């Protein structure tokens, strides 16, 4: 049941990592345990019911790829806070950088009295985001705020109003971004009226549509030309690998065809790399897998190791379209978050963490491939790096109608939680299990988690 290897002694994880929590799965109480149940009752009295939790266990400590709850149970974390703690929970250098910065100063507001940490993060973003042209950034607080600012900048640059997104997209819970999401429930239901001038174009979903990249792009472009009109379109916002939608990877050539059309028509093409960026997929940014260089790139989640930080980065001439004072915010680019982000970039380089993403993909694909041969409810395995998913279908439909099997996903996730594995669900139809482990997770932990999933499927 337990994995007793630590990354400092295992050849399958970065040798520089040292953990303060044993990297093993261990369940010592019922799930949730008594202390978590007590906290849940306190929560119900004071926390809005609109804030949901996938698993009502309350965390006391986290390190590497392990979550420890208040009852002493240890979970293999295959969610990483939905892709946030990419380099591992409480990574030593990130913690040290944040603590050191708090001892210098915690806040001044960059738009009042600036500081080097903000500038350095922007330099690192210019270096590591796709594109060889001059790039500039603005730092903000969250992924949804990055999307809002990306749209705002594109509208300012083009002088146009309309925003296009793709089917199955997820971009946030703010007033604008909930209108950009594909699913209404739970993100937009009852919160209208929604923002106007947002259009949803068909996407590339090879497992279901069977289209080549060129054909899928032609379908998307036809929609944009007929329904929106390129002269009114400010930007096309896309996730290189769709997150909440179910980790859909588009057909080869899809994004490049869209970028060519956008460039020819003066439309800003924006890569929402909030979940897929920052070494998550074996590249710094998932756009690189497709040979695609977007005009703007949105970064959040994994950039600061768990500290709140996000960014819009892109072509200097687009980023400079805003007038002075038009961008920014009180906490955007907070110095403590910036110090943590600098440490994250350094950790990625020092630990060769891009290679760790490749290792994790190989391990997951091998293990999930074996499960797919064993169970016909696994319709497809897809993704890149440490961003892998399986789509579950009704038995016997994997090669035909591919009917969604949301019930199996819910059952597997619940079983896994009871046995010390935290899994995330996803998909427009709720029939996708997504694997978003930190890059610190060992092969032994991954294989242990896969054995639990095997048992969960067998128990259906």
CSV table of C-alpha atoms in Angstrom, one decimal:
chain,number,residue,atom,x,y,z
A,1,UNK,CA,0.0,0.0,0.0
A,2,UNK,CA,2.9,2.4,0.7
A,3,UNK,CA,5.7,3.7,-1.4
A,4,UNK,CA,8.8,4.1,0.8
A,5,UNK,CA,11.2,5.4,-1.8
A,6,UNK,CA,12.1,9.1,-1.5
A,7,UNK,CA,13.1,11.1,-4.6
A,8,UNK,CA,16.5,11.8,-3.1
A,9,UNK,CA,17.3,8.0,-3.4
A,10,UNK,CA,15.1,7.1,-6.4
A,11,UNK,CA,16.6,7.2,-9.9
A,12,UNK,CA,13.2,8.2,-11.3
A,13,UNK,CA,13.0,11.7,-9.6
A,14,UNK,CA,15.3,14.7,-9.3
A,15,UNK,CA,18.1,13.9,-7.0
A,16,UNK,CA,18.2,17.5,-5.6
A,17,UNK,CA,14.8,17.1,-3.9
A,18,UNK,CA,14.6,16.4,-0.2
A,19,UNK,CA,11.3,15.7,1.5
A,20,UNK,CA,10.1,16.4,5.0
A,21,UNK,CA,7.1,14.1,4.6
A,22,UNK,CA,7.6,10.4,3.7
A,23,UNK,CA,6.5,10.0,0.1
A,24,UNK,CA,4.0,7.3,0.7
A,25,UNK,CA,0.3,6.6,0.7
A,26,UNK,CA,-1.0,5.9,4.2
A,27,UNK,CA,-4.6,5.7,5.5
A,28,UNK,CA,-5.1,5.5,9.2
A,29,UNK,CA,-8.8,6.5,9.7
A,30,UNK,CA,-12.0,6.4,7.7
A,31,UNK,CA,-12.1,9.1,5.0
A,32,UNK,CA,-13.0,11.7,6.1
A,33,UNK,CA,-11.5,11.2,9.5
A,34,UNK,CA,-13.0,12.6,12.8
A,35,UNK,CA,-11.0,15.8,12.8
A,36,UNK,CA,-11.9,16.5,9.2
A,37,UNK,CA,-15.6,15.9,10.1
A,38,UNK,CA,-15.4,18.4,12.9
A,39,UNK,CA,-13.8,21.0,10.6
A,40,UNK,CA,-16.5,20.3,8.0
A,41,UNK,CA,-19.2,21.2,10.5
A,42,UNK,CA,-17.4,24.5,11.3
A,43,UNK,CA,-17.1,25.2,7.6
A,44,UNK,CA,-20.8,24.6,6.9
A,45,UNK,CA,-21.6,27.4,9.4
A,46,UNK,CA,-19.4,30.1,7.9
A,47,UNK,CA,-18.3,29.3,4.4
A,48,UNK,CA,-20.5,30.0,1.4
A,49,UNK,CA,-22.2,27.0,0.0
A,50,UNK,CA,-21.1,28.2,-3.4
A,51,UNK,CA,-17.5,27.2,-2.6
A,52,UNK,CA,-17.3,23.4,-3.1
A,53,UNK,CA,-14.6,20.9,-2.3
A,54,UNK,CA,-13.9,17.7,-4.2
A,55,UNK,CA,-12.8,15.8,-1.1
A,56,UNK,CA,-13.7,17.1,2.4
A,57,UNK,CA,-10.5,16.2,4.1
A,58,UNK,CA,-8.7,19.1,5.7
A,59,UNK,CA,-5.0,19.4,5.0
A,60,UNK,CA,-2.4,20.0,7.8
A,61,UNK,CA,0.8,19.6,5.7
A,62,UNK,CA,1.9,19.0,2.2
A,63,UNK,CA,5.3,18.2,0.8
A,64,UNK,CA,6.5,16.8,-2.5
A,65,UNK,CA,3.6,14.8,-4.0
A,66,UNK,CA,1.9,14.0,-0.7
A,67,UNK,CA,-1.0,15.7,1.2
A,68,UNK,CA,-1.3,15.0,4.9
A,69,UNK,CA,-4.7,15.6,6.5
A,70,UNK,CA,-5.5,16.7,10.0
A,71,UNK,CA,-6.2,13.0,11.0
A,72,UNK,CA,-2.7,11.8,9.8
A,73,UNK,CA,-3.8,10.3,6.5
A,74,UNK,CA,-1.4,10.7,3.6
A,75,UNK,CA,-2.7,11.0,0.0
A,76,UNK,CA,-0.9,10.7,-3.3
A,77,UNK,CA,-1.8,14.1,-4.8
A,78,UNK,CA,-2.5,13.7,-8.5
A,79,UNK,CA,-4.1,17.1,-8.8
A,80,UNK,CA,-1.5,19.6,-7.4
A,81,UNK,CA,-4.1,22.1,-6.6
A,82,UNK,CA,-5.4,21.8,-10.2
A,83,UNK,CA,-1.9,22.2,-11.6
A,84,UNK,CA,-0.5,24.8,-9.2
A,85,UNK,CA,2.2,23.1,-7.2
A,86,UNK,CA,3.9,21.8,-10.4
A,87,UNK,CA,7.4,21.6,-8.9
A,88,UNK,CA,6.0,20.0,-5.7
A,89,UNK,CA,4.4,21.1,-2.5
A,90,UNK,CA,6.6,23.3,-0.3
A,91,UNK,CA,9.6,23.0,-2.5
A,92,UNK,CA,12.6,24.1,-0.4
A,93,UNK,CA,13.9,26.9,-2.6
A,94,UNK,CA,10.5,28.4,-3.2
A,95,UNK,CA,9.7,28.5,0.5
A,96,UNK,CA,13.1,30.0,1.3
A,97,UNK,CA,12.7,32.7,-1.4
A,98,UNK,CA,9.3,33.7,-0.1
A,99,UNK,CA,10.4,33.8,3.5
A,100,UNK,CA,13.4,35.9,2.7
A,101,UNK,CA,11.3,38.4,0.7
A,102,UNK,CA,8.9,38.8,3.7
A,103,UNK,CA,11.8,39.9,5.8
A,104,UNK,CA,12.7,42.6,3.3
A,105,UNK,CA,9.3,44.0,2.4
A,106,UNK,CA,5.9,42.5,1.7
A,107,UNK,CA,4.1,45.2,-0.3
A,108,UNK,CA,4.7,48.6,-1.8
A,109,UNK,CA,2.5,48.4,-5.0
A,110,UNK,CA,4.6,48.3,-8.2
A,111,UNK,CA,2.6,51.1,-9.8
A,112,UNK,CA,3.6,53.4,-6.9
A,113,UNK,CA,7.1,52.3,-6.0
A,114,UNK,CA,8.5,49.5,-8.2
A,115,UNK,CA,10.9,46.7,-7.3
A,116,UNK,CA,13.4,44.4,-9.0
A,117,UNK,CA,11.5,41.2,-8.4
A,118,UNK,CA,8.6,42.2,-10.7
A,119,UNK,CA,11.1,43.1,-13.4
A,120,UNK,CA,13.0,39.9,-13.1
A,121,UNK,CA,9.8,37.8,-13.4
A,122,UNK,CA,8.9,39.7,-16.6
A,123,UNK,CA,12.5,39.0,-17.9
A,124,UNK,CA,12.0,35.3,-17.3
A,125,UNK,CA,8.6,35.3,-19.0
A,126,UNK,CA,10.1,37.1,-22.0
A,127,UNK,CA,12.8,34.4,-22.1
A,128,UNK,CA,10.7,31.3,-21.8
A,129,UNK,CA,7.4,32.1,-23.5
A,130,UNK,CA,7.2,31.1,-27.2
A,131,UNK,CA,8.4,33.7,-29.7
A,132,UNK,CA,11.7,35.3,-30.5
A,133,UNK,CA,10.4,38.9,-30.9
A,134,UNK,CA,10.5,41.6,-28.1
A,135,UNK,CA,8.0,40.7,-25.4
A,136,UNK,CA,6.5,42.5,-22.4
A,137,UNK,CA,4.3,41.4,-19.5
A,138,UNK,CA,1.9,42.7,-16.9
A,139,UNK,CA,1.6,40.7,-13.6
A,140,UNK,CA,-1.7,40.2,-11.9
A,141,UNK,CA,-3.2,37.8,-9.3
A,142,UNK,CA,-5.1,34.9,-10.9
A,143,UNK,CA,-5.8,33.0,-14.1
A,144,UNK,CA,-9.2,34.6,-14.6
A,145,UNK,CA,-7.6,38.0,-14.2
A,146,UNK,CA,-5.0,37.1,-16.8
A,147,UNK,CA,-7.8,36.2,-19.2
A,148,UNK,CA,-9.6,39.4,-18.5
A,149,UNK,CA,-6.5,41.5,-19.1
A,150,UNK,CA,-5.6,39.5,-22.2
A,151,UNK,CA,-9.0,40.3,-23.7
A,152,UNK,CA,-8.7,43.9,-22.5
A,153,UNK,CA,-5.3,44.4,-24.2
A,154,UNK,CA,-6.4,42.8,-27.4
A,155,UNK,CA,-9.5,45.0,-27.6
A,156,UNK,CA,-7.3,48.1,-27.0
A,157,UNK,CA,-4.8,47.0,-29.6
A,158,UNK,CA,-7.3,46.2,-32.3
A,159,UNK,CA,-10.1,48.7,-31.5
A,160,UNK,CA,-12.5,45.8,-31.9
A,161,UNK,CA,-15.1,44.4,-29.6
A,162,UNK,CA,-15.7,40.6,-30.2
A,163,UNK,CA,-14.1,37.8,-28.4
A,164,UNK,CA,-14.0,34.2,-29.7
A,165,UNK,CA,-13.3,31.0,-27.7
A,166,UNK,CA,-13.6,27.3,-28.5
A,167,UNK,CA,-16.1,24.7,-27.6
A,168,UNK,CA,-15.3,22.8,-24.3
A,169,UNK,CA,-13.2,25.8,-23.1
A,170,UNK,CA,-12.9,26.9,-19.5
A,171,UNK,CA,-11.4,30.3,-18.7
A,172,UNK,CA,-12.7,31.3,-15.2
A,173,UNK,CA,-15.5,32.5,-12.9
A,174,UNK,CA,-15.5,36.2,-13.3
A,175,UNK,CA,-18.2,38.1,-15.2
A,176,UNK,CA,-16.4,38.0,-18.5
A,177,UNK,CA,-14.7,34.6,-18.2
A,178,UNK,CA,-17.9,32.7,-17.2
A,179,UNK,CA,-19.3,33.9,-20.5
A,180,UNK,CA,-16.3,32.4,-22.2
A,181,UNK,CA,-16.8,28.9,-20.7
A,182,UNK,CA,-18.5,26.2,-22.6
A,183,UNK,CA,-20.4,24.7,-19.6
A,184,UNK,CA,-23.0,26.9,-17.9
A,185,UNK,CA,-23.4,24.7,-14.9
A,186,UNK,CA,-22.0,25.4,-12.3
A,187,UNK,CA,-20.0,28.4,-13.5
A,188,UNK,CA,-22.6,30.7,-15.0
A,189,UNK,CA,-26.1,29.3,-14.2
A,190,UNK,CA,-28.1,32.0,-12.4
A,191,UNK,CA,-25.4,34.7,-12.6
A,192,UNK,CA,-26.6,36.4,-15.8
A,193,UNK,CA,-26.8,38.5,-17.7
A,194,UNK,CA,-23.5,37.3,-19.2
A,195,UNK,CA,-21.0,39.5,-20.9
A,196,UNK,CA,-21.8,40.2,-24.6
A,197,UNK,CA,-19.8,39.8,-27.7
A,198,UNK,CA,-18.4,36.4,-26.8
A,199,UNK,CA,-18.6,33.7,-29.5
A,200,UNK,CA,-18.1,30.0,-29.1
A,201,UNK,CA,-16.5,28.3,-32.2
A,202,UNK,CA,-16.2,24.6,-32.8
A,203,UNK,CA,-12.9,23.1,-31.7
A,204,UNK,CA,-10.7,20.2,-32.6
A,205,UNK,CA,-11.6,17.1,-30.7
A,206,UNK,CA,-10.0,14.2,-32.7
A,207,UNK,CA,-11.4,11.4,-30.6
A,208,UNK,CA,-14.9,12.4,-31.4
A,209,UNK,CA,-14.8,14.4,-34.6
A,210,UNK,CA,-12.1,12.5,-36.5
A,211,UNK,CA,-11.1,15.6,-38.4
A,212,UNK,CA,-7.6,16.5,-39.4
A,213,UNK,CA,-6.1,19.7,-38.1
A,214,UNK,CA,-6.6,21.4,-41.4
A,215,UNK,CA,-10.3,20.4,-41.6
A,216,UNK,CA,-11.0,21.2,-38.0
A,217,UNK,CA,-9.4,24.7,-38.5
A,218,UNK,CA,-11.4,25.2,-41.6
A,219,UNK,CA,-14.6,24.5,-39.6
A,220,UNK,CA,-13.5,26.9,-36.8
A,221,UNK,CA,-12.6,29.7,-39.3
A,222,UNK,CA,-15.9,29.2,-41.2
A,223,UNK,CA,-17.8,29.9,-38.0
A,224,UNK,CA,-15.6,33.0,-37.2
A,225,UNK,CA,-16.1,34.4,-40.6
A,226,UNK,CA,-19.8,33.8,-40.9
A,227,UNK,CA,-21.0,34.3,-37.3
A,228,UNK,CA,-18.6,36.9,-36.0
A,229,UNK,CA,-16.8,38.6,-38.9
A,230,UNK,CA,-13.1,39.2,-38.7
A,231,UNK,CA,-13.3,43.0,-38.9
A,232,UNK,CA,-15.2,42.9,-35.5
A,233,UNK,CA,-13.1,40.2,-33.9
A,234,UNK,CA,-10.5,41.4,-31.3
A,235,UNK,CA,-9.1,38.1,-30.2
A,236,UNK,CA,-9.4,34.3,-30.3
A,237,UNK,CA,-8.6,32.8,-26.9
A,238,UNK,CA,-7.7,29.1,-26.8
A,239,UNK,CA,-6.2,26.6,-24.4
A,240,UNK,CA,-3.5,24.6,-26.2
A,241,UNK,CA,-4.6,21.6,-24.1
A,242,UNK,CA,-8.1,22.1,-22.8
A,243,UNK,CA,-8.2,21.7,-19.0
A,244,UNK,CA,-11.7,21.5,-17.5
A,245,UNK,CA,-12.9,20.4,-21.0
A,246,UNK,CA,-11.0,17.1,-20.6
A,247,UNK,CA,-7.4,17.6,-21.7
A,248,UNK,CA,-8.3,17.6,-25.4
A,249,UNK,CA,-5.2,17.7,-27.6
A,250,UNK,CA,-6.1,19.2,-31.0
A,251,UNK,CA,-5.2,17.5,-34.3
A,252,UNK,CA,-1.8,18.4,-35.8
A,253,UNK,CA,-1.7,21.7,-37.6
A,254,UNK,CA,-4.9,23.1,-36.1
A,255,UNK,CA,-3.4,26.0,-34.1
A,256,UNK,CA,-0.9,27.0,-36.8
A,257,UNK,CA,-3.8,27.2,-39.3
A,258,UNK,CA,-5.8,29.4,-36.9
A,259,UNK,CA,-2.8,31.6,-36.2
A,260,UNK,CA,-2.2,32.1,-39.9
A,261,UNK,CA,-5.8,33.2,-40.3
A,262,UNK,CA,-5.7,35.5,-37.2
A,263,UNK,CA,-2.5,37.2,-38.4
A,264,UNK,CA,-3.9,37.8,-41.9
A,265,UNK,CA,-7.1,39.3,-40.4
A,266,UNK,CA,-5.5,41.4,-37.6
A,267,UNK,CA,-6.9,39.2,-34.8
A,268,UNK,CA,-4.9,38.7,-31.7
A,269,UNK,CA,-4.5,35.0,-30.9
A,270,UNK,CA,-4.1,34.3,-27.2
A,271,UNK,CA,-2.9,31.1,-25.6
A,272,UNK,CA,-4.5,30.4,-22.3
A,273,UNK,CA,-1.6,28.4,-20.8
A,274,UNK,CA,-2.9,28.9,-17.2
A,275,UNK,CA,-3.1,25.1,-16.6
A,276,UNK,CA,-0.7,23.9,-19.3
A,277,UNK,CA,2.2,26.3,-18.9
A,278,UNK,CA,5.3,26.4,-16.6
A,279,UNK,CA,6.8,23.0,-17.4
A,280,UNK,CA,3.6,21.1,-16.9
A,281,UNK,CA,3.8,19.3,-20.3
A,282,UNK,CA,7.5,18.6,-20.7
A,283,UNK,CA,7.9,22.0,-22.4
A,284,UNK,CA,7.8,25.4,-20.7
A,285,UNK,CA,4.5,26.0,-22.6
A,286,UNK,CA,2.2,23.5,-24.3
A,287,UNK,CA,2.1,25.7,-27.4
A,288,UNK,CA,5.6,24.5,-28.2
A,289,UNK,CA,4.3,21.0,-28.7
A,290,UNK,CA,2.4,22.2,-31.7
A,291,UNK,CA,5.1,24.5,-33.2
A,292,UNK,CA,2.7,27.3,-32.5
A,293,UNK,CA,3.8,30.8,-31.5
A,294,UNK,CA,0.8,32.8,-30.1
A,295,UNK,CA,0.6,36.6,-29.9
A,296,UNK,CA,-0.2,36.7,-26.2
A,297,UNK,CA,0.4,34.0,-23.6
A,298,UNK,CA,-1.5,33.8,-20.3
A,299,UNK,CA,0.4,32.3,-17.3
A,300,UNK,CA,-0.8,31.5,-13.8
A,301,UNK,CA,-1.2,28.4,-11.5
A,302,UNK,CA,2.3,26.9,-11.5
A,303,UNK,CA,4.3,30.1,-11.9
A,304,UNK,CA,4.9,30.8,-8.2
A,305,UNK,CA,4.7,27.4,-6.6
A,306,UNK,CA,1.4,28.0,-4.9
A,307,UNK,CA,1.7,31.8,-4.3
A,308,UNK,CA,-0.9,33.9,-6.1
A,309,UNK,CA,0.6,35.3,-9.3
A,310,UNK,CA,-0.4,35.5,-13.0
A,311,UNK,CA,0.8,37.2,-16.1
A,312,UNK,CA,-0.1,38.3,-19.6
A,313,UNK,CA,3.0,38.2,-21.9
A,314,UNK,CA,3.2,39.0,-25.5
A,315,UNK,CA,4.4,41.0,-28.5
A,316,UNK,CA,5.7,44.3,-27.2
A,317,UNK,CA,3.7,46.4,-29.7
A,318,UNK,CA,0.5,44.7,-28.4
A,319,UNK,CA,1.3,45.0,-24.8
A,320,UNK,CA,2.3,48.7,-25.2
A,321,UNK,CA,-1.2,49.5,-26.7
A,322,UNK,CA,-2.6,50.3,-23.2
A,323,UNK,CA,-2.1,53.8,-21.9
A,324,UNK,CA,-0.1,54.3,-18.7
A,325,UNK,CA,-2.3,53.4,-15.7
A,326,UNK,CA,-4.6,51.2,-17.9
A,327,UNK,CA,-3.1,48.0,-16.5
A,328,UNK,CA,-2.2,46.9,-13.0
A,329,UNK,CA,-3.8,46.4,-9.6
A,330,UNK,CA,-3.1,46.6,-5.9
A,331,UNK,CA,-1.7,43.1,-5.4
A,332,UNK,CA,-0.6,42.3,-8.9
A,333,UNK,CA,3.0,41.2,-9.0
A,334,UNK,CA,3.3,41.1,-5.2
A,335,UNK,CA,7.0,40.9,-4.2
A,336,UNK,CA,6.6,37.8,-2.2
A,337,UNK,CA,4.9,36.0,-5.1
A,338,UNK,CA,7.5,37.3,-7.5
A,339,UNK,CA,10.3,36.0,-5.3
A,340,UNK,CA,8.6,32.6,-5.3
A,341,UNK,CA,8.2,32.7,-9.1
A,342,UNK,CA,11.9,33.4,-9.6
A,343,UNK,CA,12.7,30.4,-7.5
A,344,UNK,CA,10.3,28.3,-9.5
A,345,UNK,CA,12.0,29.2,-12.8
A,346,UNK,CA,15.4,28.5,-11.2
A,347,UNK,CA,14.2,25.1,-9.8
A,348,UNK,CA,12.9,24.1,-13.3
A,349,UNK,CA,16.3,24.7,-14.8
A,350,UNK,CA,18.3,23.3,-11.9
A,351,UNK,CA,16.3,20.1,-11.6
A,352,UNK,CA,15.8,19.6,-15.4
A,353,UNK,CA,12.1,19.4,-14.6
A,354,UNK,CA,11.1,19.5,-18.3
A,355,UNK,CA,12.6,16.0,-18.5
A,356,UNK,CA,10.6,15.0,-15.4
A,357,UNK,CA,7.4,15.9,-17.3
A,358,UNK,CA,8.4,13.5,-20.1
A,359,UNK,CA,9.2,10.8,-17.5
A,360,UNK,CA,5.8,11.2,-15.9
A,361,UNK,CA,4.0,11.0,-19.2
A,362,UNK,CA,5.9,7.8,-20.1
A,363,UNK,CA,5.0,6.2,-16.8
A,364,UNK,CA,1.4,7.2,-16.9
A,365,UNK,CA,0.9,6.2,-20.6
A,366,UNK,CA,2.4,2.8,-19.9
A,367,UNK,CA,0.3,2.1,-16.8
A,368,UNK,CA,-2.9,3.5,-18.3
A,369,UNK,CA,-2.3,1.7,-21.5
A,370,UNK,CA,-2.3,-1.6,-19.6
A,371,UNK,CA,-5.5,-0.6,-18.0
A,372,UNK,CA,-7.0,0.3,-21.3
A,373,UNK,CA,-6.2,-3.2,-22.6
A,374,UNK,CA,-7.9,-4.7,-19.6
A,375,UNK,CA,-11.0,-2.4,-19.4
A,376,UNK,CA,-13.0,-1.3,-22.4
A,377,UNK,CA,-14.5,1.6,-20.6
A,378,UNK,CA,-11.3,3.5,-21.2
A,379,UNK,CA,-11.9,5.1,-24.6
A,380,UNK,CA,-8.9,7.3,-25.0
A,381,UNK,CA,-5.6,8.2,-23.2
A,382,UNK,CA,-4.5,11.7,-24.2
A,383,UNK,CA,-2.4,14.7,-23.0
A,384,UNK,CA,1.2,15.7,-22.7
A,385,UNK,CA,3.8,15.5,-19.9
A,386,UNK,CA,2.3,15.6,-16.5
A,387,UNK,CA,-1.1,16.6,-18.0
A,388,UNK,CA,-2.7,13.2,-18.9
A,389,UNK,CA,-6.3,12.1,-19.0
A,390,UNK,CA,-8.5,9.1,-19.8
A,391,UNK,CA,-11.9,9.5,-21.2
A,392,UNK,CA,-14.4,6.8,-20.0
A,393,UNK,CA,-17.1,5.5,-22.1
A,394,UNK,CA,-20.0,3.0,-21.7
A,395,UNK,CA,-18.8,-0.6,-22.1
A,396,UNK,CA,-18.6,-1.6,-25.8
A,397,UNK,CA,-18.9,1.9,-27.2
A,398,UNK,CA,-15.2,2.9,-27.4
A,399,UNK,CA,-15.0,2.4,-31.1
A,400,UNK,CA,-18.6,3.5,-32.0
A,401,UNK,CA,-20.7,6.1,-30.4
A,402,UNK,CA,-18.2,6.6,-27.5
A,403,UNK,CA,-21.1,7.3,-25.0
A,404,UNK,CA,-19.9,9.2,-21.9
A,405,UNK,CA,-19.6,7.2,-18.7
A,406,UNK,CA,-19.7,9.9,-16.0
A,407,UNK,CA,-20.9,7.4,-13.3
A,408,UNK,CA,-17.7,5.4,-13.6
A,409,UNK,CA,-15.6,8.5,-13.2
A,410,UNK,CA,-17.4,9.5,-10.1
A,411,UNK,CA,-17.1,6.0,-8.6
A,412,UNK,CA,-13.4,5.7,-9.4
A,413,UNK,CA,-12.6,9.1,-7.9
A,414,UNK,CA,-14.5,8.2,-4.8
A,415,UNK,CA,-12.8,4.8,-4.4
A,416,UNK,CA,-9.4,6.3,-5.0
A,417,UNK,CA,-10.0,9.0,-2.3
A,418,UNK,CA,-11.0,6.3,0.2
A,419,UNK,CA,-7.7,4.5,-0.5
A,420,UNK,CA,-5.4,7.5,-0.4
A,421,UNK,CA,-5.3,8.8,-4.0
A,422,UNK,CA,-6.6,12.3,-4.9
A,423,UNK,CA,-7.9,12.3,-8.5
A,424,UNK,CA,-9.5,15.1,-10.4
A,425,UNK,CA,-12.5,14.7,-12.7
A,426,UNK,CA,-13.1,16.8,-15.8
A,427,UNK,CA,-14.8,16.8,-19.2
A,428,UNK,CA,-17.9,18.5,-20.7
A,429,UNK,CA,-19.9,15.4,-19.8
A,430,UNK,CA,-18.1,14.6,-16.6
A,431,UNK,CA,-16.5,11.4,-18.0
A,432,UNK,CA,-12.8,12.3,-17.9
A,433,UNK,CA,-10.2,11.5,-15.2
A,434,UNK,CA,-7.3,13.9,-15.3
A,435,UNK,CA,-3.8,13.4,-13.9
A,436,UNK,CA,-2.0,16.6,-12.9
A,437,UNK,CA,0.7,15.4,-10.5
A,438,UNK,CA,3.6,17.5,-9.5
A,439,UNK,CA,6.9,17.0,-11.3
A,440,UNK,CA,8.3,15.7,-8.0
A,441,UNK,CA,6.1,12.6,-8.0
A,442,UNK,CA,8.1,9.3,-8.3
A,443,UNK,CA,7.4,6.5,-10.6
A,444,UNK,CA,6.8,4.3,-7.5
A,445,UNK,CA,4.0,6.7,-6.4
A,446,UNK,CA,2.5,6.8,-9.8
A,447,UNK,CA,2.4,3.0,-10.1
A,448,UNK,CA,0.9,2.7,-6.7
A,449,UNK,CA,-1.8,5.2,-7.6
A,450,UNK,CA,-2.4,3.2,-10.9
A,451,UNK,CA,-2.9,0.0,-8.9
A,452,UNK,CA,-5.6,1.8,-6.8
A,453,UNK,CA,-7.3,2.9,-10.0
A,454,UNK,CA,-7.1,-0.7,-11.3
A,455,UNK,CA,-8.9,-1.9,-8.2
A,456,UNK,CA,-11.4,0.9,-8.5
A,457,UNK,CA,-12.4,-0.1,-12.0
A,458,UNK,CA,-12.5,-3.7,-11.1
A,459,UNK,CA,-14.9,-2.8,-8.3
A,460,UNK,CA,-17.4,-1.1,-10.6
